[in-house]
Amino acid sequence: MKIHSFNVQPNLPENIKFLEELANNMWFTWNWPAIMLFMQIDPKLWNDSNRNPKWMLGCVPQKRFEELSNDPAFVEQVNKVKEVYYNYKNNPNTWYKQNKKEQGDMLAAYFSMEYGIGEGLPIYSGGLGMLAGDHIKSASDLGLPIIGVGLFYKKGYGQQLLNREGWQNEEFPDNDWAHMAVEHVLDKNGNEIIVDIPLGFNESVKACVWRVKVGRTDLYLLDTNLQENTPAQRLITEKLYGGDRENRIRQEVVLGIGGVKALNAMGLNPTVYHINEGHSAFLLLQRIIDIMNGRKMSFAQAREIVWASSVFTTHTPVIAGNEHFDPLLVRKYMEYYAQAMGLSWNEFLALGKEKEDSATFCMTVLALRLTAYANGVAKLHGKVSREMWANLWPTLPENEVPIGSITNGIHSASWISHEMNDLFRKYLLNGNQLGEFDPSDKPMWDKVNEIPDEEIWNIHVQRKAKLINMARTRIKRQLKRQGFDVMTINKTSRVLKPDVLTIGFARRFATYKRATLLFKDLDRLDKIINNPLRPIQFVFAGKAHPADTAGKEFIKTIYNLTQNDPRFKNKIVFVEDYNMNIARYMVQGVDVWLNNPIRPMEASGTSGMKAALNGALMLSILDGWWDEVGPCDFGWSIGGAEKYGSEAERDAVEAESLYNLLEQDIAPSYYAKNDKGFSSAWLALMKKSIQEIAPFFNTNRMVKEYYEKFYVGANNYGQILNQGETTADVAAWRKKIAENWYRVSITDITPAFDKAILMGDKLTFRARVFLGGLAPEDIQVELYLGTRGTLGGIEKENAVDMHVVGNEGDAYIYEVQISPFNSGRQDYALRILPACDKIPNVLTPFFIRWEE
């Protein structure tokens, strides 16, 4: 049977026709007046659509549209939102336009495997996607020329269904793309843009491109579910992180290599490429090939351009969590590209191997070798990343490994409750209820103290009531699906109480996040939760990866306690099928946000930032972003930075710390209520927490940092190296360095210090340097000054440039004069590094020579 399809579009009256345009731009997801328009049309349809207005508009009867078009109040609201929307789209004074720093016209392409833009676009699974979505939204708000590139999944990430025993099962419903805020990208002749992506020598897959409008910017998604492709090829973009290891590498080829091809086909020419986690690192290879072919350059020359104009953000603080592939599998798909770059297989393989004898090809290593700018997502994570990947820079002190840090943030407008947003606008923005504001404007947040305690508390109470109602509704729905009797289902009205201290825990159920730490001592927990004067209740939510059996066991453990242990029933709840909507209810409604991963395995985390923005207080291990805040006087830190002899000891100590904080600090502070029904001390903590956390831990600040620290440099150096002569010069310099480095040496010839050295004295340090065939302008000589560390090396306090002052035969004499920085014993070493002012840094490929 041959089936034909056609689409029927809603027919909106002219005076409300703007709703169609609004539904096709994800801007509505972070603008409450826009959301309110859709809710007013039909609240039930709005919820049934998973807050997808394009789907909803297609289900509204024509009669309802006619009614709305004749409702002056509704039409007035439409026109107000329309004015705000167009003012936003056409704003001539965005932050970027006022702060542009780079040369020429920058365009940054941000590649990520997932994006959390809104519930109606289910192409996300967890924190990586939330961060990517918030990055794109803030880029739009700031007016930065950034576009996103990802994959267009046929099915959303697994919906979580718990059985009666609490075991997680998953369903993967098809996405109804005809009714989502996406559109095919067409060429100038009106035809779909389709790119061919080689999957090795003997296979090629086709992908079309979809566009998602996100405010002022665009997100482009590649889709292999085309009739021209084989069934196996169509499955490449069926599920986020779906299939076996072979399908995973095929996805990453389509994302990275296909993404570059798609941008080329659309006539987009990014000057900066940003790789969000290693999944898209293959894009670097396609860029090199394109430059080699288009500019008739060698691999070495093309690599310079790609390296200088590429940014890499790593999110994973454990080696095993990074993307590794079997070299045989990599060879099947990548030898084609190795040959296109003129590399032998072993030369190519070395790009992705941490060490010569490494058993796997690592996407993180590939990205680190071929990008000039790399970062972790919190200060602690940057330090951990430098330790993890120090083998790529042997003999370089760990603290100088070129992986920096830009701490994650949140897109504030996407996560703040509309009630709290209105309150902040009233007091922080002098009542301006519409239009843009920058959450990274720190002085604005100082006005939080002007908000009356009663007003902020009343809003918090409203949001807690909504959280409890959401939990009851979803638990009731879950029990119905599981086949429970009516009496059991009706008891859901007893779940949670609005006047009880409420603590939230919601995240991916990876075992290192320790969702079960709270349950280490059930008798102790019983006393805390059921304290007659200071009770506490908990709301849990989160999914385990479909293949993570241990994570599913954690969910089952918690679920069974909520159902079968009378001490905890109705006082600890697990909300099924965690998603962006549930996340919002939780971060906007809890009193305290709990975070207790194993330090330092949480790269950053952002859920606590969202809760803090809404007035919740943090209770966290000193890990990720919280390591930059706590210990502090407006939240609680579980334990410290100690290391333990065993996992059991660590868990016992930190569980005890958690219980003590709940009993002795948190509950007493919360329940010290005045005659107005709240604790003045608690309100002071809420305000201090908002003041300290909100202005820094947001993606406006984060994206500005990426722009100023990375994008400007990547754009500028990319432009410098795009000049053929410059690239040839740098490639020749690299070749000269590599060929001569074995002949480079340095010897200390500093005269002995034969008298007491006083602070303020000038000391002269001298070195004899042999450079072989190199010239002084090819290198930099440094005095590395500090104190000897416990492992024998020098813990750097300063690296001071030495300058050539003469010759001794074939040797150059270098010298520098300095005054000691500190009293006490001082240690120093001498070293030589390459030097070139036409590249961002000289540490990749890596050469260094210490005095021996």
Short mmCIF file of C-alpha atoms in Angstrom, two decimals, residues 159-162 166 168 466-479 481-482 495-496 502-507 509 538-544 555 558-560 562-563 571-587 590 593:
data_model
loop_
_atom_site.label_atom_id
_atom_site.label_comp_id
_atom_site.label_asym_id
_atom_site.label_seq_id
_atom_site.Cartn_x
_atom_site.Cartn_y
_atom_site.Cartn_z
CA GLN A 159 11.12 8.57 28.62
CA GLN A 160 11.42 7.00 32.05
CA LEU A 161 8.76 4.52 33.15
CA LEU A 162 9.08 2.88 36.56
CA GLY A 166 10.87 0.81 40.93
CA GLN A 168 13.45 1.98 35.24
CA LYS A 466 3.18 24.39 42.76
CA LEU A 467 6.04 21.91 43.20
CA ILE A 468 3.98 19.82 45.60
CA ASN A 469 0.96 19.90 43.30
CA MET A 470 3.15 18.82 40.36
CA ALA A 471 4.59 15.93 42.39
CA ARG A 472 1.16 14.74 43.50
CA THR A 473 -0.25 14.95 39.96
CA ARG A 474 2.61 13.01 38.42
CA ILE A 475 2.68 10.36 41.15
CA LYS A 476 -1.07 9.90 40.73
CA ARG A 477 -0.61 9.45 36.97
CA GLN A 478 2.20 6.99 37.59
CA LEU A 479 0.18 4.88 40.02
CA ARG A 481 -0.38 3.48 34.85
CA GLN A 482 1.03 0.87 37.23
CA VAL A 495 2.26 13.42 49.54
CA LEU A 496 4.46 16.21 50.93
CA THR A 502 11.76 20.67 51.46
CA ILE A 503 15.03 19.48 49.94
CA GLY A 504 15.46 18.63 46.26
CA PHE A 505 17.82 16.23 44.49
CA ALA A 506 17.49 15.89 40.71
CA ARG A 507 20.09 14.92 38.14
CA PHE A 509 21.55 8.95 38.08
CA PHE A 538 12.76 15.24 50.10
CA VAL A 539 11.89 15.31 46.39
CA PHE A 540 14.01 13.12 44.11
CA ALA A 541 14.01 12.89 40.31
CA GLY A 542 16.38 11.74 37.61
CA LYS A 543 17.05 9.16 34.93
CA ALA A 544 19.77 6.56 34.61
CA ILE A 555 16.56 4.58 41.53
CA ILE A 558 15.04 5.14 46.59
CA TYR A 559 11.69 4.32 45.00
CA ASN A 560 11.17 1.29 47.25
CA THR A 562 9.31 5.90 49.29
CA GLN A 563 6.71 3.18 48.73
CA LYS A 571 7.90 12.36 53.05
CA ILE A 572 10.38 11.22 50.41
CA VAL A 573 9.05 11.08 46.86
CA PHE A 574 10.54 10.11 43.52
CA VAL A 575 9.07 11.98 40.54
CA GLU A 576 9.12 9.90 37.37
CA ASP A 577 10.48 10.96 33.95
CA TYR A 578 12.70 13.90 34.86
CA ASN A 579 12.75 16.57 32.12
CA MET A 580 13.13 20.33 31.74
CA ASN A 581 9.61 20.98 33.00
CA ILE A 582 10.04 18.94 36.18
CA ALA A 583 13.45 20.54 36.66
CA ARG A 584 11.89 23.99 36.63
CA TYR A 585 9.25 23.06 39.20
CA MET A 586 11.93 21.62 41.47
CA VAL A 587 14.55 24.38 41.30
CA VAL A 590 12.52 23.65 47.01
CA TRP A 593 19.20 21.94 46.85
#
